[in-house]
Structure formats: C-alpha cells, structure tokens
Amino acid sequence: METGGKLYLCATPIGNLEDITYRVVRTLREVNLIAAEDTRNSIKLLNHFEIKTPMTSYHEYNKIEKAYQLIAKLRQGMDIALITDAGTPGISDPGEDLVRMCLEEGITVTSLPGAAACITALTMSGQKTRRFAFEAFLPRDKKERGFILQKLKEETRTIVLYEAPHHLIQTLQELSDVLGNRSLSVCRELTKRHEEMRKTTFVDALTYYQEHEPRGEYVLVIEGESYETIRQKQQEGWEAMTLEAHMVYYEEQGIARKEAMRLVAKDRGISKRDVYQQLLGQS
C-alpha cells in the first residue's frame, strides 16, 4: 500500500541549461525538499531558475543512512525531488538505492524524463541503437574490471561506457586489447559549447588522444560483436576438438546419441550423415 508523500526523480541538464523541462522546473518549485547529489553544484541550477526550495545532500557516501531520513520525511507526507549533478537520477548514481528502499516502504516514486548522457551519446554516435548495453564506468578493481571486459568481448549489443579524461587512454587501450579494433564513437562534453563526437576506431582513437590531451567528460559508444564473428569463433573451437570429444560433450549432459549427432553436425556446419560416417571410421 502506497502511503505519504511522493519521490520525484527529476532529470536535470547534462550541460546546456535549456535542456530542463517545464515539468521539472515546476516540480522543483512545488516539492517540500530537494535531495541533491552536490548542493554546491545544484544551487547554481536552482538560482538560474529562481527556485527557492530547501535542499539537502544525498550522495554515494551517505546514501543508506540519508535514505532512511528521507523516507521518514516521505512517510510524514512530504514530497521530495531527487536530482543528480547532471542527467537522470538513478542512472549510474546512488538514486537507485533510494528508489528501491522507497518502493519497499510502499512510497510512491515517479520519474520526470529528461537528459541522460548515455542516450544522448548513443543517438548521435552513428552506431546501432536498437539494442545496447550500458556499463557506466568500468570498475576500478583490477579483477572485477577484467571480468567485465571479458564479458563484453562477446556482447552483440552496442556498448555504452562513461570515462573521465585522466583514465581515457588507459581504458581505450584495455578495450582495444580485449575487444579488438572495433568501430568506436567518442562523445565529449555533450550539449556544452565544446561538444564533440568522433566516429573512429580504437587504434585511431589511441593515436589521437596520445597526441591530444583528453579534456572533459567522455561517453564511449562501441560497436557490438557481430553474430557472424561469434559463430566463426565457436565453429573454430568445435573444429579444434575431435569428433568423438564433441559427441561426449553433449552425451555427458544426458543428451541422446542421435540428438547429440544432430547438434554436433550443426556446430560444425556439416551434415548429420557426415558425422555418422566419421564416427564409424573412428570406431
């Protein structure tokens, strides 16, 4: 049962202040409290639109403790707007924790759409947009980072990543090492005066940024692996096995021999009859 006030997730501009909606401005004026990722940054936005609503901080380092305080206020009937430094709350920021906790407490949550760097970059990237995987910032922990990179290696969807300028070259090199020299769109300073989008490749991007110091915030939009390439790699892997070992792979899963022969034929791109004859020749 939903009770008390309502939590409004209000998208704010990622650069250009004109990218805020009328609805967000009105809501920020009407709510009882604004929870902001950085009040020092958000006060500039509020002052620009002459919004006088009180603010409180809600960020990565107080997200759980402060969430309980905000939920208490919501249960008392207060309406609260959540804003991030730039873009849509809950996307690569602690807003997701507050939303989850509010829903668990039966508090109404609504989202006011607006700017999001990942979508802005994707739509102008020239890469495929129908299916995409958003990874935000890659983990800094070496082991976790390596695990995610290996998972991305066979990701067929377009991949969207965020990166800071001082880590850009290292990240491009790691992505190139793992994914190969794919098509890449590097978007920087989106919606701002010095907005730039470079449709390039990992090799060319590395050459460019080794000569031009990275500046500003970056979004990387990376071509996904093609099904044809994945299929070719899989087939090469099967062909490296003996036919009998390939059969054993399926039979050990409880698959009947006749069906295993069909699967082996499919994997190798040959006929079931060819599999049968080759197995007879090995026996």
Coordinates of C-alpha atoms in Angstrom, one line a residue:
M1 CA 0.0 0.0 0.0
E2 CA 1.4 3.4 -1.0
T3 CA 1.5 6.0 1.7
G4 CA 2.7 9.5 2.5
G5 CA 4.4 11.8 0.1
K6 CA 5.9 11.1 -3.3
L7 CA 9.5 10.9 -4.5
Y8 CA 10.1 12.7 -7.8
L9 CA 13.2 11.7 -9.9
C10 CA 13.9 14.9 -11.7
A11 CA 16.3 14.9 -14.7
T12 CA 18.5 17.9 -14.9
P13 CA 20.7 19.2 -17.8
I14 CA 23.9 17.4 -18.5
G15 CA 25.4 20.7 -19.8
N16 CA 23.1 23.1 -21.5
L17 CA 20.6 24.6 -19.0
E18 CA 17.9 24.8 -21.7
D19 CA 17.6 21.0 -21.6
I20 CA 15.5 21.1 -18.5
T21 CA 11.7 20.5 -18.9
Y22 CA 8.9 22.8 -17.7
R23 CA 7.6 20.0 -15.6
V24 CA 10.9 19.5 -13.8
V25 CA 11.2 23.3 -13.0
R26 CA 7.6 23.4 -11.7
T27 CA 8.1 20.2 -9.6
L28 CA 11.3 21.6 -8.1
R29 CA 9.4 24.7 -7.0
E30 CA 6.4 22.7 -5.6
V31 CA 8.1 19.9 -3.6
N32 CA 8.9 20.3 0.1
L33 CA 12.5 19.3 -0.3
I34 CA 15.2 18.7 -2.9
A35 CA 17.7 15.9 -2.3
A36 CA 20.8 16.8 -4.4
E37 CA 24.0 14.9 -5.1
D38 CA 26.1 18.0 -4.5
T39 CA 24.2 21.0 -3.1
R40 CA 27.0 23.4 -4.1
N41 CA 26.6 22.4 -7.7
S42 CA 22.8 22.3 -7.7
I43 CA 22.4 25.7 -6.2
K44 CA 23.6 27.2 -9.4
L45 CA 20.8 25.4 -11.3
L46 CA 18.2 26.4 -8.7
N47 CA 19.4 30.0 -8.7
H48 CA 19.2 30.2 -12.5
F49 CA 15.6 29.2 -12.5
E50 CA 14.8 31.1 -9.3
I51 CA 13.8 28.0 -7.3
K52 CA 13.8 28.6 -3.6
T53 CA 13.0 25.1 -2.3
P54 CA 15.2 23.9 0.5
M55 CA 18.0 21.4 -0.4
T56 CA 19.7 18.5 1.4
S57 CA 22.6 16.4 0.3
Y58 CA 22.2 12.8 -0.9
H59 CA 25.3 11.2 -2.4
E60 CA 27.3 8.0 -2.6
Y61 CA 28.8 8.4 0.9
N62 CA 25.6 8.9 2.8
K63 CA 23.1 7.1 0.5
I64 CA 21.9 4.5 3.0
E65 CA 21.8 6.5 6.2
K66 CA 20.3 9.5 4.5
A67 CA 17.8 7.4 2.6
Y68 CA 16.2 6.4 5.9
Q69 CA 15.9 10.1 6.9
L70 CA 14.3 10.9 3.5
I71 CA 11.9 8.0 3.8
A72 CA 10.8 9.2 7.2
K73 CA 10.0 12.6 5.7
L74 CA 8.2 11.0 2.8
R75 CA 6.1 8.9 5.3
Q76 CA 5.2 12.1 7.1
G77 CA 3.7 13.4 3.8
M78 CA 6.5 15.5 2.4
D79 CA 7.1 15.4 -1.4
I80 CA 10.8 15.2 -2.2
A81 CA 12.6 15.7 -5.5
L82 CA 15.8 13.8 -6.2
I83 CA 18.4 15.4 -8.5
T84 CA 21.9 14.4 -9.6
D85 CA 24.7 16.6 -10.6
A86 CA 23.7 16.1 -14.2
G87 CA 21.2 13.9 -16.0
T88 CA 18.7 11.4 -14.8
P89 CA 18.8 10.3 -11.1
G90 CA 19.2 6.5 -10.7
I91 CA 21.5 6.2 -13.8
S92 CA 25.0 5.4 -12.5
D93 CA 24.4 7.2 -9.2
P94 CA 23.0 6.3 -5.7
G95 CA 19.5 7.2 -6.6
E96 CA 18.8 3.6 -7.4
D97 CA 19.2 2.7 -3.8
L98 CA 16.7 5.3 -2.6
V99 CA 14.2 4.2 -5.2
R100 CA 14.5 0.6 -4.1
M101 CA 14.1 1.5 -0.5
C102 CA 11.1 3.7 -1.1
L103 CA 9.3 1.0 -3.1
E104 CA 10.0 -1.5 -0.3
E105 CA 8.3 1.0 2.1
G106 CA 5.3 1.5 -0.1
I107 CA 6.2 5.1 -1.1
T108 CA 5.2 6.3 -4.5
V109 CA 8.0 7.0 -6.9
T110 CA 7.7 8.8 -10.2
S111 CA 10.3 9.8 -12.8
L112 CA 10.3 13.0 -14.8
P113 CA 12.2 12.3 -18.0
G114 CA 14.9 14.5 -19.4
A115 CA 18.6 14.5 -20.3
A116 CA 20.8 11.4 -19.9
A117 CA 24.3 11.3 -21.3
C118 CA 24.2 7.7 -22.3
I119 CA 21.1 8.2 -24.5
T120 CA 22.3 11.5 -25.9
A121 CA 25.6 9.9 -26.9
L122 CA 24.0 6.7 -28.3
T123 CA 21.6 8.6 -30.6
M124 CA 24.4 10.8 -32.1
S125 CA 27.0 8.1 -32.3
G126 CA 26.2 6.5 -35.7
Q127 CA 26.4 3.1 -34.0
K128 CA 23.4 0.7 -33.9
T129 CA 20.8 1.9 -31.4
R130 CA 18.1 -0.8 -31.4
R131 CA 19.9 -2.9 -28.7
F132 CA 22.5 -1.5 -26.3
A133 CA 24.3 -2.4 -23.1
F134 CA 25.0 0.4 -20.7
E135 CA 28.0 -0.3 -18.4
A136 CA 28.5 3.2 -17.0
F137 CA 32.1 3.5 -15.5
L138 CA 34.1 0.3 -15.6
P139 CA 35.1 -1.0 -12.1
R140 CA 38.5 0.3 -10.9
D141 CA 39.2 -3.0 -9.1
K142 CA 41.5 -4.9 -11.4
K143 CA 39.9 -8.4 -11.0
E144 CA 36.3 -7.1 -11.4
R145 CA 37.4 -4.9 -14.3
G146 CA 39.0 -7.8 -16.1
F147 CA 35.8 -9.9 -15.5
I148 CA 33.6 -7.3 -17.0
L149 CA 35.9 -6.7 -20.0
Q150 CA 35.8 -10.4 -20.8
K151 CA 32.0 -10.4 -20.6
L152 CA 31.9 -7.5 -23.1
K153 CA 34.1 -9.4 -25.5
E154 CA 31.1 -11.3 -26.9
E155 CA 28.5 -8.6 -26.3
T156 CA 26.5 -8.3 -29.5
R157 CA 24.7 -5.1 -28.4
T158 CA 26.2 -1.7 -28.8
I159 CA 28.2 -0.9 -25.6
V160 CA 28.0 2.5 -23.8
L161 CA 30.6 3.4 -21.3
Y162 CA 31.5 6.6 -19.3
E163 CA 35.1 7.6 -18.7
A164 CA 36.9 10.5 -17.0
P165 CA 39.7 12.3 -19.1
H166 CA 42.6 11.1 -16.9
H167 CA 41.6 7.4 -17.4
L168 CA 40.6 7.6 -21.0
I169 CA 43.8 6.4 -22.7
Q170 CA 44.2 3.5 -20.3
T171 CA 40.6 2.5 -20.8
L172 CA 40.8 2.7 -24.6
Q173 CA 44.0 0.6 -24.6
E174 CA 42.3 -2.1 -22.4
L175 CA 39.2 -2.2 -24.5
S176 CA 41.3 -2.4 -27.7
D177 CA 43.3 -5.3 -26.2
V178 CA 40.2 -7.3 -25.3
L179 CA 37.7 -6.3 -27.9
G180 CA 39.9 -5.8 -30.9
N181 CA 40.0 -2.8 -33.2
R182 CA 36.2 -2.1 -33.4
S183 CA 34.3 0.9 -34.6
L184 CA 34.0 3.4 -31.7
S185 CA 32.3 6.8 -31.2
V186 CA 33.9 9.1 -28.7
C187 CA 31.5 11.7 -27.4
R188 CA 32.8 14.5 -25.2
E189 CA 31.3 17.5 -23.3
L190 CA 27.8 16.6 -24.5
T191 CA 25.4 19.6 -25.0
K192 CA 28.1 22.0 -23.9
R193 CA 29.9 24.7 -26.0
H194 CA 32.8 22.4 -26.9
E195 CA 30.7 19.3 -27.6
E196 CA 32.5 16.8 -29.9
M197 CA 31.8 13.4 -31.4
R198 CA 34.5 11.4 -33.2
K199 CA 33.4 8.2 -35.0
T200 CA 36.7 6.3 -35.2
T201 CA 38.3 3.0 -34.2
F202 CA 40.3 2.0 -31.1
V203 CA 43.6 2.2 -32.9
D204 CA 42.9 5.7 -34.4
A205 CA 41.4 7.0 -31.1
L206 CA 44.5 5.9 -29.2
T207 CA 46.8 7.7 -31.7
Y208 CA 44.7 10.8 -31.5
Y209 CA 44.5 11.1 -27.7
Q210 CA 48.2 10.3 -27.2
E211 CA 48.7 13.5 -29.3
H212 CA 45.8 15.5 -27.9
E213 CA 45.3 15.6 -24.1
P214 CA 41.8 14.3 -23.2
R215 CA 39.7 17.0 -21.6
G216 CA 36.1 17.0 -20.4
E217 CA 33.8 14.1 -19.6
Y218 CA 33.6 11.2 -22.2
V219 CA 31.0 8.7 -23.3
L220 CA 32.3 5.8 -25.4
V221 CA 29.8 4.1 -27.8
I222 CA 31.3 0.9 -29.0
E223 CA 30.2 -1.5 -31.8
G224 CA 29.0 -4.8 -30.5
E225 CA 30.5 -8.1 -31.7
S226 CA 28.8 -9.5 -34.8
Y227 CA 26.9 -12.7 -34.7
E228 CA 29.0 -13.9 -37.7
T229 CA 32.2 -13.4 -35.8
I230 CA 31.0 -15.2 -32.7
R231 CA 29.7 -18.1 -34.8
Q232 CA 33.0 -18.3 -36.6
K233 CA 34.9 -18.4 -33.3
Q234 CA 32.6 -21.0 -31.9
Q235 CA 33.0 -23.2 -35.0
E236 CA 36.7 -22.9 -34.9
G237 CA 36.6 -24.0 -31.2
W238 CA 34.4 -27.1 -32.1
E239 CA 36.7 -28.0 -35.0
A240 CA 39.7 -28.0 -32.7
M241 CA 38.0 -30.9 -30.8
T242 CA 37.9 -34.4 -32.1
L243 CA 34.5 -35.5 -33.3
E244 CA 34.3 -38.1 -30.5
A245 CA 35.1 -35.5 -27.9
H246 CA 32.4 -33.2 -29.3
M247 CA 29.9 -36.1 -29.0
V248 CA 31.0 -36.8 -25.4
Y249 CA 30.4 -33.1 -24.6
Y250 CA 26.7 -33.4 -25.4
E251 CA 26.2 -37.0 -24.2
E252 CA 27.6 -36.1 -20.8
Q253 CA 24.8 -33.7 -20.5
G254 CA 22.3 -36.5 -20.8
I255 CA 21.5 -35.9 -24.5
A256 CA 20.7 -39.0 -26.5
R257 CA 23.3 -40.0 -29.1
K258 CA 21.0 -39.3 -32.1
E259 CA 20.3 -35.8 -30.9
A260 CA 24.0 -35.3 -30.0
M261 CA 24.9 -36.2 -33.5
R262 CA 22.5 -33.5 -34.8
L263 CA 23.9 -30.9 -32.5
V264 CA 27.5 -31.8 -33.5
A265 CA 26.6 -31.5 -37.2
K266 CA 25.0 -28.1 -36.6
D267 CA 28.0 -26.8 -34.6
R268 CA 30.5 -27.9 -37.3
G269 CA 28.4 -26.9 -40.3
I270 CA 28.3 -30.4 -41.7
S271 CA 25.5 -32.9 -42.3
K272 CA 24.4 -35.5 -39.7
R273 CA 25.3 -38.2 -42.2
D274 CA 28.9 -36.9 -42.3
V275 CA 29.1 -37.1 -38.5
Y276 CA 27.8 -40.7 -38.6
Q277 CA 30.2 -41.7 -41.2
Q278 CA 33.2 -40.1 -39.5
L279 CA 32.3 -41.7 -36.2
L280 CA 32.1 -45.1 -38.0
G281 CA 35.5 -44.5 -39.4
Q282 CA 36.9 -43.8 -35.9
S283 CA 35.4 -47.0 -34.4

